[in-house]
Each structure stands twice: as C-alpha cells, then as structure tokens.
Short mmCIF file of C-alpha atoms in Angstrom, two decimals:
data_model
loop_
_atom_site.label_atom_id
_atom_site.label_comp_id
_atom_site.label_asym_id
_atom_site.label_seq_id
_atom_site.Cartn_x
_atom_site.Cartn_y
_atom_site.Cartn_z
CA UNK X 16 25.67 2.37 21.49
CA UNK X 17 27.33 5.71 20.54
CA UNK X 18 24.75 8.59 20.27
CA UNK X 19 25.42 10.98 17.37
CA UNK X 20 25.32 14.56 18.63
CA UNK X 21 23.12 16.57 16.20
CA UNK X 22 23.98 19.94 17.86
CA UNK X 23 27.63 20.00 16.47
CA UNK X 24 28.51 22.93 14.64
CA UNK X 25 29.43 20.91 11.85
CA UNK X 26 26.76 18.42 11.88
CA UNK X 27 24.71 19.54 9.33
CA UNK X 28 27.47 21.20 7.20
CA UNK X 29 26.97 19.03 3.96
CA UNK X 30 22.88 19.96 4.01
CA UNK X 31 24.01 23.51 4.42
CA UNK X 32 25.70 23.33 1.04
CA UNK X 33 22.46 22.53 -0.64
CA UNK X 34 20.10 24.82 1.38
CA UNK X 35 22.43 27.83 1.70
CA UNK X 36 22.78 28.64 -1.83
CA UNK X 37 20.65 28.73 -4.92
CA UNK X 38 21.19 26.61 -8.16
CA UNK X 39 20.02 25.89 -11.36
CA UNK X 40 17.66 23.15 -10.52
CA UNK X 41 16.06 25.05 -7.22
CA UNK X 42 12.45 25.66 -7.42
CA UNK X 43 11.47 29.42 -8.86
CA UNK X 44 10.80 30.65 -5.34
CA UNK X 45 13.60 28.82 -3.30
CA UNK X 46 14.94 31.09 -0.69
CA UNK X 47 18.26 29.91 0.78
CA UNK X 48 18.91 29.69 4.44
CA UNK X 49 20.79 32.40 6.17
CA UNK X 50 22.06 32.78 9.66
CA UNK X 51 19.51 35.25 10.26
CA UNK X 52 16.76 33.30 8.55
CA UNK X 53 17.68 29.44 8.77
CA UNK X 54 13.87 28.67 7.67
CA UNK X 55 14.49 25.52 5.86
CA UNK X 56 16.79 24.08 8.37
CA UNK X 57 14.14 24.98 10.91
CA UNK X 58 11.20 23.47 8.92
CA UNK X 59 13.46 20.11 8.75
CA UNK X 60 13.70 20.10 12.57
CA UNK X 61 10.61 21.03 13.68
CA UNK X 62 7.78 21.96 11.08
CA UNK X 63 8.12 18.84 8.50
CA UNK X 64 6.27 16.15 9.91
CA UNK X 65 6.95 12.91 7.94
CA UNK X 66 4.93 9.52 7.91
CA UNK X 67 6.96 6.27 7.09
CA UNK X 68 4.86 3.39 6.45
CA UNK X 69 6.70 0.45 6.84
CA UNK X 70 9.50 -0.44 9.09
CA UNK X 71 10.87 -3.61 7.08
CA UNK X 72 13.92 -3.81 4.79
CA UNK X 73 12.97 -0.57 2.99
CA UNK X 74 11.55 1.00 6.20
CA UNK X 75 14.64 0.74 7.99
CA UNK X 76 16.64 2.40 5.28
CA UNK X 77 14.31 5.25 5.18
CA UNK X 78 14.12 6.05 8.79
CA UNK X 79 18.00 6.13 8.94
CA UNK X 80 18.25 8.62 5.87
CA UNK X 81 15.53 10.83 7.08
CA UNK X 82 17.24 11.08 10.53
CA UNK X 83 20.75 11.79 8.71
CA UNK X 84 19.06 14.25 6.53
CA UNK X 85 18.13 16.60 9.36
CA UNK X 86 14.56 15.45 9.67
CA UNK X 87 13.46 15.39 13.36
CA UNK X 88 9.85 14.66 13.57
CA UNK X 89 8.96 11.46 12.04
CA UNK X 90 6.07 8.91 12.67
CA UNK X 91 6.34 5.31 11.54
CA UNK X 92 3.53 2.68 11.35
CA UNK X 93 3.97 -1.18 11.14
CA UNK X 94 2.06 -4.02 12.48
CA UNK X 95 4.40 -6.66 12.08
CA UNK X 96 6.79 -8.05 14.54
CA UNK X 97 10.53 -9.03 14.32
CA UNK X 98 11.51 -12.39 12.85
CA UNK X 99 14.85 -13.97 12.91
CA UNK X 100 14.94 -14.07 9.14
CA UNK X 101 14.69 -10.39 9.38
CA UNK X 102 18.14 -10.02 10.96
CA UNK X 103 20.47 -10.12 7.97
CA UNK X 104 18.97 -6.89 6.06
CA UNK X 105 16.76 -4.97 8.25
CA UNK X 106 20.09 -3.59 10.41
CA UNK X 107 17.87 -1.55 13.24
CA UNK X 108 16.98 -4.94 14.74
CA UNK X 109 19.00 -7.46 16.72
CA UNK X 110 18.52 -10.85 17.88
CA UNK X 111 17.23 -9.95 21.37
CA UNK X 112 14.54 -7.95 19.47
CA UNK X 113 12.95 -10.94 17.98
CA UNK X 114 9.12 -10.83 18.67
CA UNK X 115 9.02 -7.38 19.42
CA UNK X 116 7.30 -4.72 17.18
CA UNK X 117 9.17 -3.44 14.20
CA UNK X 118 8.05 -0.05 14.36
CA UNK X 119 8.64 0.25 18.42
CA UNK X 120 12.11 -1.19 18.02
CA UNK X 121 12.90 0.84 14.80
CA UNK X 122 11.85 3.98 16.46
CA UNK X 123 13.74 3.52 19.58
CA UNK X 124 17.04 2.73 17.79
CA UNK X 125 16.73 6.11 15.90
CA UNK X 126 15.69 8.14 18.80
CA UNK X 127 18.85 6.85 20.82
CA UNK X 128 21.20 6.83 17.82
CA UNK X 129 20.56 10.11 16.72
CA UNK X 130 20.16 12.78 19.39
CA UNK X 131 17.17 15.14 18.94
CA UNK X 132 15.24 13.02 16.62
CA UNK X 133 11.90 12.16 17.47
CA UNK X 134 10.36 8.78 15.89
CA UNK X 135 6.89 8.06 17.13
CA UNK X 136 6.14 4.46 16.39
CA UNK X 137 2.38 2.97 15.70
CA UNK X 138 2.02 -0.72 15.65
CA UNK X 139 -1.03 -0.80 13.63
CA UNK X 140 -2.83 -1.27 10.42
CA UNK X 141 -2.60 2.03 8.47
CA UNK X 142 -6.47 1.48 7.96
CA UNK X 143 -6.78 1.81 11.69
CA UNK X 144 -5.74 5.47 11.50
CA UNK X 145 -8.56 8.22 10.75
CA UNK X 146 -8.43 10.95 8.16
CA UNK X 147 -7.19 13.58 10.82
CA UNK X 148 -3.97 11.60 11.78
CA UNK X 149 -2.93 11.61 8.21
CA UNK X 150 -3.78 15.17 7.61
CA UNK X 151 -0.83 16.22 10.09
CA UNK X 152 2.00 15.07 7.98
CA UNK X 153 3.87 17.02 5.34
CA UNK X 154 4.55 14.17 3.22
CA UNK X 155 4.24 10.04 3.09
CA UNK X 156 6.77 7.76 2.21
CA UNK X 157 5.39 4.13 1.66
CA UNK X 158 7.86 1.25 2.25
CA UNK X 159 5.38 -1.31 1.75
CA UNK X 160 5.34 -4.88 0.30
CA UNK X 161 1.73 -5.19 -0.19
CA UNK X 162 -0.02 -3.94 -3.42
CA UNK X 163 -3.26 -3.51 -1.45
CA UNK X 164 -1.96 -1.39 1.26
CA UNK X 165 -0.38 1.03 -1.52
CA UNK X 166 -3.91 1.30 -3.01
CA UNK X 167 -5.42 2.30 0.15
CA UNK X 168 -3.09 4.66 1.08
CA UNK X 169 -3.06 6.32 -2.41
CA UNK X 170 -6.91 6.37 -2.15
CA UNK X 171 -7.00 8.23 1.38
CA UNK X 172 -4.42 10.75 0.07
CA UNK X 173 -6.52 11.51 -3.03
CA UNK X 174 -9.75 11.93 -1.10
CA UNK X 175 -8.17 14.29 1.60
CA UNK X 176 -7.43 16.74 -1.16
CA UNK X 177 -10.01 19.65 -1.42
CA UNK X 178 -11.52 20.32 -4.71
CA UNK X 179 -13.88 23.24 -5.33
CA UNK X 180 -16.94 23.23 -7.61
CA UNK X 181 -14.80 24.90 -10.52
CA UNK X 182 -12.44 21.61 -10.14
CA UNK X 183 -9.47 23.84 -8.68
CA UNK X 184 -7.64 22.06 -6.33
CA UNK X 185 -6.69 23.43 -2.87
CA UNK X 186 -2.94 23.04 -2.84
CA UNK X 187 -2.62 23.40 1.16
CA UNK X 188 -4.68 19.83 1.05
CA UNK X 189 -2.10 18.05 -0.84
CA UNK X 190 -0.06 15.32 0.85
CA UNK X 191 2.64 13.81 -1.38
CA UNK X 192 3.05 10.18 -1.45
CA UNK X 193 6.61 9.02 -2.09
CA UNK X 194 6.36 5.37 -3.02
CA UNK X 195 9.21 2.83 -2.83
CA UNK X 196 9.00 -0.73 -3.83
CA UNK X 197 11.53 -3.57 -3.99
CA UNK X 198 11.68 -7.26 -5.48
CA UNK X 199 14.91 -9.07 -5.59
CA UNK X 200 17.31 -6.79 -7.54
CA UNK X 201 14.78 -4.83 -9.17
CA UNK X 202 13.11 -1.73 -7.45
CA UNK X 203 11.17 1.48 -8.05
CA UNK X 204 10.40 5.01 -6.59
CA UNK X 205 7.62 7.25 -7.51
CA UNK X 206 6.35 10.63 -6.30
CA UNK X 207 2.50 11.03 -6.34
CA UNK X 208 1.22 14.72 -5.97
CA UNK X 209 -2.45 13.52 -5.27
CA UNK X 210 -5.04 15.25 -7.51
CA UNK X 211 -1.98 16.83 -9.91
CA UNK X 212 -0.16 13.72 -11.06
CA UNK X 213 -1.16 10.41 -11.91
CA UNK X 214 -1.95 8.24 -8.84
CA UNK X 215 -0.76 4.95 -7.86
CA UNK X 216 -4.28 3.44 -9.07
CA UNK X 217 -3.64 4.70 -12.43
CA UNK X 218 -0.77 2.17 -13.25
CA UNK X 219 -2.13 -0.48 -11.47
CA UNK X 220 -1.79 -2.64 -14.39
CA UNK X 221 1.92 -2.39 -14.58
CA UNK X 222 1.65 -4.76 -11.52
CA UNK X 223 0.95 -8.38 -12.39
CA UNK X 224 -1.58 -9.32 -10.39
CA UNK X 225 -1.19 -12.12 -7.62
CA UNK X 226 -2.58 -15.33 -8.37
CA UNK X 227 -6.30 -15.00 -7.56
CA UNK X 228 -9.37 -17.28 -7.47
CA UNK X 229 -12.82 -16.50 -7.90
CA UNK X 230 -14.48 -15.79 -4.87
CA UNK X 231 -17.51 -18.05 -5.81
CA UNK X 232 -15.30 -21.11 -6.49
CA UNK X 233 -13.37 -20.35 -3.28
CA UNK X 234 -16.68 -20.26 -1.33
CA UNK X 235 -18.46 -23.28 -3.16
CA UNK X 236 -16.69 -25.42 -5.33
CA UNK X 237 -12.71 -25.45 -4.34
CA UNK X 238 -10.79 -27.68 -6.55
CA UNK X 239 -7.02 -27.29 -5.33
CA UNK X 240 -5.38 -26.74 -2.25
CA UNK X 241 -4.80 -23.18 -2.69
CA UNK X 242 -8.64 -22.75 -2.82
CA UNK X 243 -8.86 -24.18 0.62
CA UNK X 244 -6.40 -21.96 2.03
CA UNK X 245 -7.95 -18.74 0.53
CA UNK X 246 -11.25 -19.90 2.18
CA UNK X 247 -9.66 -20.13 5.67
CA UNK X 248 -8.44 -16.47 4.75
CA UNK X 249 -11.53 -14.99 3.38
CA UNK X 250 -14.35 -16.83 5.30
CA UNK X 251 -12.77 -18.96 7.90
CA UNK X 252 -11.43 -15.85 9.99
CA UNK X 253 -15.12 -14.39 9.74
CA UNK X 254 -16.86 -17.60 10.65
CA UNK X 255 -18.02 -16.97 14.08
CA UNK X 256 -18.65 -20.86 14.48
CA UNK X 257 -15.14 -21.39 13.91
CA UNK X 258 -13.28 -21.22 17.34
CA UNK X 259 -10.19 -19.27 17.16
CA UNK X 260 -7.33 -18.74 19.68
CA UNK X 261 -7.08 -15.32 18.83
CA UNK X 262 -9.18 -12.34 17.72
CA UNK X 263 -9.70 -12.56 14.03
CA UNK X 264 -9.50 -9.03 13.51
CA UNK X 265 -6.08 -9.06 14.75
CA UNK X 266 -4.78 -11.94 12.58
CA UNK X 267 -1.03 -11.94 12.12
CA UNK X 268 0.63 -14.19 9.08
CA UNK X 269 3.94 -13.88 11.24
CA UNK X 270 2.41 -15.45 14.19
CA UNK X 271 2.98 -19.24 14.34
CA UNK X 272 -0.29 -20.10 16.39
CA UNK X 273 -2.17 -17.98 13.84
CA UNK X 274 -0.62 -19.70 10.93
CA UNK X 275 -1.06 -23.14 12.50
CA UNK X 276 -4.81 -22.32 12.82
CA UNK X 277 -5.07 -21.26 9.28
CA UNK X 278 -3.20 -24.45 8.08
CA UNK X 279 -5.75 -26.63 10.37
CA UNK X 280 -8.59 -24.86 8.94
CA UNK X 281 -7.63 -25.21 5.42
CA UNK X 282 -6.83 -28.81 5.81
CA UNK X 283 -10.30 -29.56 7.23
CA UNK X 284 -11.65 -27.57 4.38
CA UNK X 285 -9.70 -29.83 2.04
CA UNK X 286 -10.79 -32.97 3.73
CA UNK X 287 -14.16 -32.51 3.34
CA UNK X 288 -13.95 -31.90 -0.53
CA UNK X 289 -11.41 -34.90 -0.82
CA UNK X 290 -8.64 -32.55 -2.02
CA UNK X 291 -5.03 -33.44 -1.19
CA UNK X 292 -1.70 -31.08 -1.10
CA UNK X 293 -2.39 -28.61 1.69
CA UNK X 294 0.80 -28.33 3.85
CA UNK X 295 1.94 -25.90 6.31
CA UNK X 296 4.70 -24.37 3.79
CA UNK X 297 1.78 -24.24 1.27
CA UNK X 298 -0.29 -22.16 3.54
CA UNK X 299 2.68 -20.13 4.68
CA UNK X 300 3.27 -19.19 0.89
CA UNK X 301 -0.40 -18.58 -0.09
CA UNK X 302 -1.02 -16.34 3.22
CA UNK X 303 2.35 -14.39 3.03
CA UNK X 304 2.97 -14.08 -0.83
CA UNK X 305 6.58 -14.11 -0.03
CA UNK X 306 8.86 -11.72 -2.06
CA UNK X 307 12.69 -12.09 -2.06
CA UNK X 308 14.49 -9.22 -0.88
CA UNK X 309 18.08 -7.88 -1.13
CA UNK X 310 19.64 -5.43 0.90
CA UNK X 311 21.71 -3.48 -1.60
CA UNK X 312 18.18 -2.87 -3.51
CA UNK X 313 16.63 -1.77 -0.42
CA UNK X 314 19.34 0.71 0.43
CA UNK X 315 19.26 2.02 -3.34
CA UNK X 316 15.53 2.84 -3.43
CA UNK X 317 15.30 4.31 0.29
CA UNK X 318 18.05 6.64 -0.84
CA UNK X 319 15.82 7.74 -3.92
CA UNK X 320 12.75 7.92 -1.70
CA UNK X 321 14.38 10.12 0.85
CA UNK X 322 16.33 12.12 -1.51
CA UNK X 323 12.61 13.04 -3.06
CA UNK X 324 11.27 13.83 0.37
CA UNK X 325 14.21 16.35 1.03
CA UNK X 326 13.82 18.28 -2.34
CA UNK X 327 10.09 18.30 -1.97
CA UNK X 328 10.32 19.47 1.59
CA UNK X 329 13.11 22.09 0.96
CA UNK X 330 12.41 23.27 -2.57
CA UNK X 331 16.22 23.05 -3.34
CA UNK X 332 15.58 20.87 -6.55
CA UNK X 333 12.59 19.83 -8.72
CA UNK X 334 11.03 16.74 -7.98
CA UNK X 335 11.07 13.62 -9.94
CA UNK X 336 8.57 13.43 -12.99
CA UNK X 337 7.54 11.12 -11.47
CA UNK X 338 8.80 7.39 -11.89
CA UNK X 339 12.22 5.92 -11.62
CA UNK X 340 12.72 2.26 -12.09
CA UNK X 341 16.13 0.65 -11.02
CA UNK X 342 17.60 -2.75 -11.99
CA UNK X 343 20.69 -4.19 -10.13
CA UNK X 344 20.80 -7.62 -11.83
CA UNK X 345 23.16 -6.86 -14.54
CA UNK X 346 24.98 -3.83 -13.38
CA UNK X 347 23.40 -0.83 -12.50
CA UNK X 348 20.47 0.34 -14.60
CA UNK X 349 17.98 3.24 -14.00
CA UNK X 350 15.28 4.50 -16.11
CA UNK X 351 13.00 7.88 -15.13
CA UNK X 352 9.74 8.36 -17.10
CA UNK X 353 6.40 9.90 -16.63
CA UNK X 354 3.36 8.25 -15.43
CA UNK X 355 0.07 9.79 -17.13
CA UNK X 356 -2.99 10.16 -15.37
CA UNK X 357 -5.73 7.71 -16.45
CA UNK X 358 -9.03 9.14 -17.31
CA UNK X 359 -10.87 6.18 -16.25
CA UNK X 360 -9.02 5.82 -12.76
CA UNK X 361 -11.27 4.55 -10.07
CA UNK X 362 -9.28 6.90 -7.55
CA UNK X 363 -8.37 10.10 -9.22
CA UNK X 364 -10.31 9.88 -12.49
CA UNK X 365 -14.03 10.06 -13.51
CA UNK X 366 -14.48 6.89 -11.42
CA UNK X 367 -17.21 5.45 -14.08
CA UNK X 368 -15.71 2.64 -16.06
CA UNK X 369 -17.67 1.34 -19.34
CA UNK X 370 -17.56 -2.38 -19.20
CA UNK X 371 -18.39 -4.74 -22.44
CA UNK X 372 -20.35 -7.67 -21.18
CA UNK X 373 -22.03 -10.25 -23.10
CA UNK X 374 -25.61 -10.43 -22.04
CA UNK X 375 -25.41 -14.19 -21.35
CA UNK X 376 -22.85 -13.67 -18.80
CA UNK X 377 -23.75 -15.09 -15.31
CA UNK X 378 -22.96 -13.33 -12.07
CA UNK X 379 -20.26 -15.92 -11.60
CA UNK X 380 -18.50 -15.38 -14.61
CA UNK X 381 -18.63 -11.41 -14.03
CA UNK X 382 -17.23 -11.64 -10.66
CA UNK X 383 -14.23 -13.99 -12.07
CA UNK X 384 -13.76 -11.45 -14.86
CA UNK X 385 -13.55 -8.25 -12.67
CA UNK X 386 -11.36 -10.13 -10.03
CA UNK X 387 -8.94 -11.08 -12.64
CA UNK X 388 -9.00 -7.89 -14.45
CA UNK X 389 -5.49 -6.28 -14.27
CA UNK X 390 -7.13 -2.72 -14.21
CA UNK X 391 -9.00 -3.40 -10.91
CA UNK X 392 -7.39 -6.45 -8.78
CA UNK X 393 -10.57 -6.54 -6.77
CA UNK X 394 -10.04 -9.02 -3.68
CA UNK X 395 -13.56 -9.61 -2.20
CA UNK X 396 -15.70 -7.29 -4.07
CA UNK X 397 -19.50 -6.42 -3.14
CA UNK X 398 -21.85 -5.41 -6.00
CA UNK X 399 -24.97 -3.53 -6.11
CA UNK X 400 -27.00 -2.14 -8.81
CA UNK X 401 -30.36 0.01 -8.77
CA UNK X 402 -30.66 -0.14 -5.30
CA UNK X 403 -30.26 -3.93 -5.11
CA UNK X 404 -27.87 -6.11 -4.12
CA UNK X 405 -26.19 -8.46 -6.49
CA UNK X 406 -23.62 -10.00 -4.45
CA UNK X 407 -22.45 -8.93 -1.16
CA UNK X 408 -19.63 -10.36 1.21
CA UNK X 409 -19.69 -10.75 5.08
CA UNK X 410 -23.32 -11.26 6.70
CA UNK X 411 -25.13 -10.82 3.51
CA UNK X 412 -23.24 -13.31 1.72
CA UNK X 413 -25.31 -16.20 1.94
CA UNK X 414 -28.47 -14.31 1.01
CA UNK X 415 -26.76 -13.24 -2.30
CA UNK X 416 -25.25 -16.57 -3.22
CA UNK X 417 -28.64 -17.56 -5.14
CA UNK X 418 -27.65 -14.85 -7.65
CA UNK X 419 -24.46 -16.22 -8.76
CA UNK X 420 -25.83 -18.62 -11.57
CA UNK X 421 -28.06 -15.86 -12.76
CA UNK X 422 -27.26 -13.72 -15.97
CA UNK X 423 -26.85 -9.88 -15.28
CA UNK X 424 -30.27 -9.25 -17.46
CA UNK X 425 -32.21 -11.78 -15.20
CA UNK X 426 -30.73 -9.73 -12.10
CA UNK X 427 -32.51 -6.82 -14.02
CA UNK X 428 -29.15 -5.38 -14.82
CA UNK X 429 -29.81 -3.43 -17.99
CA UNK X 430 -27.59 -1.98 -20.79
CA UNK X 431 -26.00 1.37 -19.66
CA UNK X 432 -27.04 0.48 -16.05
CA UNK X 433 -24.31 1.16 -13.27
CA UNK X 434 -23.01 -1.25 -10.99
CA UNK X 435 -21.33 -0.07 -7.83
CA UNK X 436 -18.39 -2.18 -6.58
CA UNK X 437 -16.76 -1.79 -3.20
CA UNK X 438 -13.65 -3.68 -2.16
CA UNK X 439 -11.23 -4.05 0.60
CA UNK X 440 -8.49 -2.71 -1.44
CA UNK X 441 -10.26 0.85 -1.80
CA UNK X 442 -10.34 2.96 1.08
CA UNK X 443 -12.98 4.18 3.05
CA UNK X 444 -16.30 4.84 1.14
CA UNK X 445 -14.31 4.85 -1.95
CA UNK X 446 -16.40 2.81 -4.87
CA UNK X 447 -15.91 1.67 -8.75
CA UNK X 448 -18.79 2.79 -10.78
CA UNK X 449 -18.78 0.17 -13.67
CA UNK X 450 -21.15 1.46 -16.69
CA UNK X 451 -22.50 -2.07 -18.25
CA UNK X 452 -22.38 -1.96 -22.12
CA UNK X 453 -23.83 -5.18 -23.48
CA UNK X 454 -22.22 -6.65 -26.51
CA UNK X 455 -22.54 -10.19 -28.10
CA UNK X 456 -19.64 -12.15 -28.30
CA UNK X 457 -18.17 -13.10 -31.50
#
C-alpha cells in the first residue's frame, strides 16, 4: 500500500487557503495561521482529539475525510465485525478482513495510508466507556445506524455539560455532536451543541418508530412470530436457565452461532404457543433491522459531517444551524433548517412530561401507549411511582407482573402524581418524569 507523506511542504496547501486568511464567514475572533504562529494547524495535528462512533459505510468515509483534512488524533468505536456484504461500499476493508473488527481494521488502514495519523480503535459498545473517556474529546461524530445508540450518546454529552445554579452553561464542558445518518438515497447531517441547541431527543418524533410490540404481550401472550423473536431478544438472553454457547452480554447479531441460538430459542417459544412462521431469515430481519445502504449517499453525508467538524475546530466558518437533509433519489436535493429545542425534552428540557390518561387505563395499556408513542420510543421501560415499583425489567419483572391488569388508581397513582420511567435507550441514571393528568375519554 502506498503511504501518503503528510510532511511534504505542499501536503496541506489546500487547507492553508482556508486557515491562513480570514473571510466573511469566519468567526469574529478567528485568527488566521501565520508562519510564526501556526496555531490552527498545530491544533488539527495535536490538540483536537476527535471521536468517531461507527466504522461502517458512513464511518469509513468519515475516518478517511478527517485524516485527509489534517486531523491526526482520532479514536473510533465500533462493536461489529466485517461481513463479506460490507465490502462493496466499506472501502477500508478487504476480503482477508472478513470476521475481523471493523474499528481495528479501519484504524490500521488509515494509520498505514496516511503517515502521521494516529487512529486508535476500540471494539466495544459505546456504553462500555465511562464519562471520563468522553470528556477528552474536542468533538464527536456519530455515523450510527441505531436510533437507540444515537439517543444514548446524545444524552451522555448533554449530561457532561456543567450548568451553574443560575442556569449558565460552562462553555468549556460542551462537546459538540455531529450526527450523520443515511438510508438508501436519503441522508442527514446535524450539529448539536449540548445545552445550547436542540438535542437529538428534541426531534425524536421525526424518526418513525421501529415496529415495536408491547412488553407485556411479548412476555405473556405472544400472537405472531415477531413476538417470539422479540421474546428471545428481550428475555431469553437474560434467562439464566436457558443454555447459551456465548456470553449473553456480548450477543452479536452478526455472529452466525449467536443468530442460530436466537432462531432456535424463538422457534421453541413459538411452538410452545402454537405459532408458526418463525424462520431464520425473519429472525435476522427482526434482530438486525436491516437498512439499505448506498455508497454515494454515505460519501455525501460524511463530507458534510467532516466539513462541520473542520469548521467548528478551526473557526474558519460558522457552523451549520443546525440540520441539513439530503435526497439523491431524483437528482440532488438539499435543505437546511433549524430544529428548535423542545421544552419538555426528556434530555435537555425540564424532564417533566404531562401525560393525559383515562383513569380506567390499566398498566398494560399504559405500557403499550408509552412504548408506541413517537415522543419517547421506549424499548424496555421500568416504572416507579411514590417509591413503589409499578413495573420492572430484569430480576424484579416477575414480582411486578401482577400489576399489569390493574388500573393506575388501583396502583395508588393519583392525579398529578409523577411516574419515573427508566429505559435502556436513556443513558446512565437519566429518567423521564411523567406527570399523570387524569382525563376521561370521550
């Protein structure tokens, strides 16, 4: 492989045209680089540490763009391994890499190709890193295909911002999030300044919720094949009595052995409830939520994301305010607009949501309503009210199942009471406080 010499005199000549002189779009306090004080270039190549989340189709493009834009200090996180189906668009990988870590192979490729670039790989889930790890970065770029993961990193970065007793934000604790996403010929790039602009959670309703099923239905009365597959994912992995040929905490839906276990478990669940139709292909579809990917869309959105990272770090131009959508289905169409902060946002807002409920609503129906509500998109919610467990996941699940057929008033939930909801889609100790407002249905 040919190595690019980053120390050639003309290597960064194009970047110099941007950072060596001012312009009408530069920030008010922008100070161009000079031969005596190349502060911006030094920052790109040493001080500006960037985190890239995801080393798939979008992540490969982002890593390449950052390295060729002068950034030398980059971390990349991805828990997945390379599949042969990735090779047509994830260009940092070769056939010999199939089965290896995406993050590790991508980092090694960039480090070898671009001399002086230091990409550090982490094969893990983003939830496995602590807050101190994330505090070291100047900026985070997310190239994720999971709404749940994007919600998690968004919530964590919001929580890292220090706000004093007067409500003033400490700007030194703000770590911007540049979020990119693609689906087929469509894509989007977004700049999120935690506690300053709207966060990802503010616009959660813009993302159509994945097909979901009520937790209580999955646990107790499955009716369709998908219920059985979801049961295997949600409860089978946690069931210590079910033998597994792998660590359930490290379940990988790209691993054939793991997927075969999931299929067999779901099939057995279906047989126990006289349900037919569970196939290996359907199991893959439910577990992976497969999204079509097109290389040109990834390239376009990655370019937009890296452009925003470069502008923010160098202050050579104003940042996107704050959302750009792209559609390449019939030509090239882009549109930019500002997402406004949502007052009742569970992450960056007041964190208290008033929720109208009919007093005759059972806990089962209430759970179904909040898990299908596009504002929340909960996965496996646990509920507490007035110091009492209403419905819990995990070890306490069995003890709270008897509450499901009871109405909220029967569970001592009064008008204006607050139900505290925790969910895996929310980071750390973050919880949604839902104020119940009883209202008779028409």
